[in-house]
Amino acid sequence: MSHNQRIVSGMRPTGPLHLGHYFGVIANWIKLQEAYDCFFFVADWHALTSEYADPTRIKGFVPGLVKDWVAAGLDPDKCAIFQQSQIKEHAELFLYLSMYTPLGWLERCPTFKEMNAELTQKDLNTHGFLGYPVLMAADILMYKPKAVPVGKDQLPHLELAREIARRFNHLTSSEFFPEPADMLTEECKLNGLDGRKMSKSYGNSIKLSEPLDEIIPKIKGMKTDESRLRKSDPGDPAVCNLYPYHKLITDPARLPEIQEGCKNATWGCVDCKKVLIESLERFLTPLHERRAACTDERVAEILAAGNKKAREYAAATMADLRALVNF
């Protein structure tokens, strides 16, 4: 397949994936693997940008991330699943692109300022954190993809990758790096169980690998429409934290019944939660079965095959680049 049919994307191994990850990222990847030559990578070097002081857990999170991907529906026969740190050419391209990237481009990157302000418990004033958009550019440009699936929050990074590609091409009088398009991922409107953003750090998520008997108490305690103090109080699904879960997971044929029961107060929130628990069981059971079948040995096989494919592309890219810059 030519590069104009290639897709590249990755995720940091920082812990188990939850429903927000599935509907915000993975569901789209599953569709893309059917139509494109997809490269999905475990971004363990990127995890170092914020976890450098205690990197011991990163390696342990790698197999779990691959298992979550396979459980969710990524098929290693249809896409390359590889580990960033095992393709040393990424570090080499990062070095080359760093030489071509003006410092001001990185300092004005909005994510650098935002994360520095938010993660006050960590010292992010490092060269690695400032420069990680260049590493991201290397991850992408290495495979000369047609497009990169991103959320709106990642658009500045992708635009920076395109700017770096343009500058490199201009200074080398070449068209070495095609500029990848953005393939905007539909925003996942799924808050955490408490109404805040779903996050591992908040403890308000439903993990893809979580047993149902641990999920049920979470659903029972889930925040709903605050105006419904009693079952007889009519509610509004549009402001209920639970209803977006139904829209994503419950059989669409049941949604009118759920809406009517809430608005007319013929259903209580307990009834609504019972249906959601049933829906989650139907949704998660096959994921749990696929995850159980994906052993550590199988993960090693998947990464070995994906690393081999990625390394072949990366080695060819770097051989051509070295020749271009006369190294």
PDB file of C-alpha atoms in Angstrom, residues 23 73 80 119 156-157 174 180 208 216 240 271-272 321:
ATOM      1  CA  PHE A  23     -15.282   5.792  22.344  1.00  0.00           C
ATOM      2  CA  GLY A  73     -11.160  -4.947  18.571  1.00  0.00           C
ATOM      3  CA  ALA A  80       0.765  -2.990  12.819  1.00  0.00           C
ATOM      4  CA  LEU A 119       0.535  19.302  36.540  1.00  0.00           C
ATOM      5  CA  PRO A 156      -1.733  22.204  17.290  1.00  0.00           C
ATOM      6  CA  HIS A 157       0.747  19.314  17.528  1.00  0.00           C
ATOM      7  CA  SER A 174      13.203  18.463  -1.435  1.00  0.00           C
ATOM      8  CA  PRO A 180      -0.180  14.582   6.729  1.00  0.00           C
ATOM      9  CA  LEU A 208     -12.368  -1.825  29.804  1.00  0.00           C
ATOM     10  CA  ILE A 216     -22.132  -2.474  39.344  1.00  0.00           C
ATOM     11  CA  CYS A 240     -28.371  13.642  33.006  1.00  0.00           C
ATOM     12  CA  ASP A 271     -34.563   1.554  36.705  1.00  0.00           C
ATOM     13  CA  CYS A 272     -32.377   3.466  34.286  1.00  0.00           C
ATOM     14  CA  LEU A 321      17.127  10.953   4.892  1.00  0.00           C
TER      15      LEU A 321
END
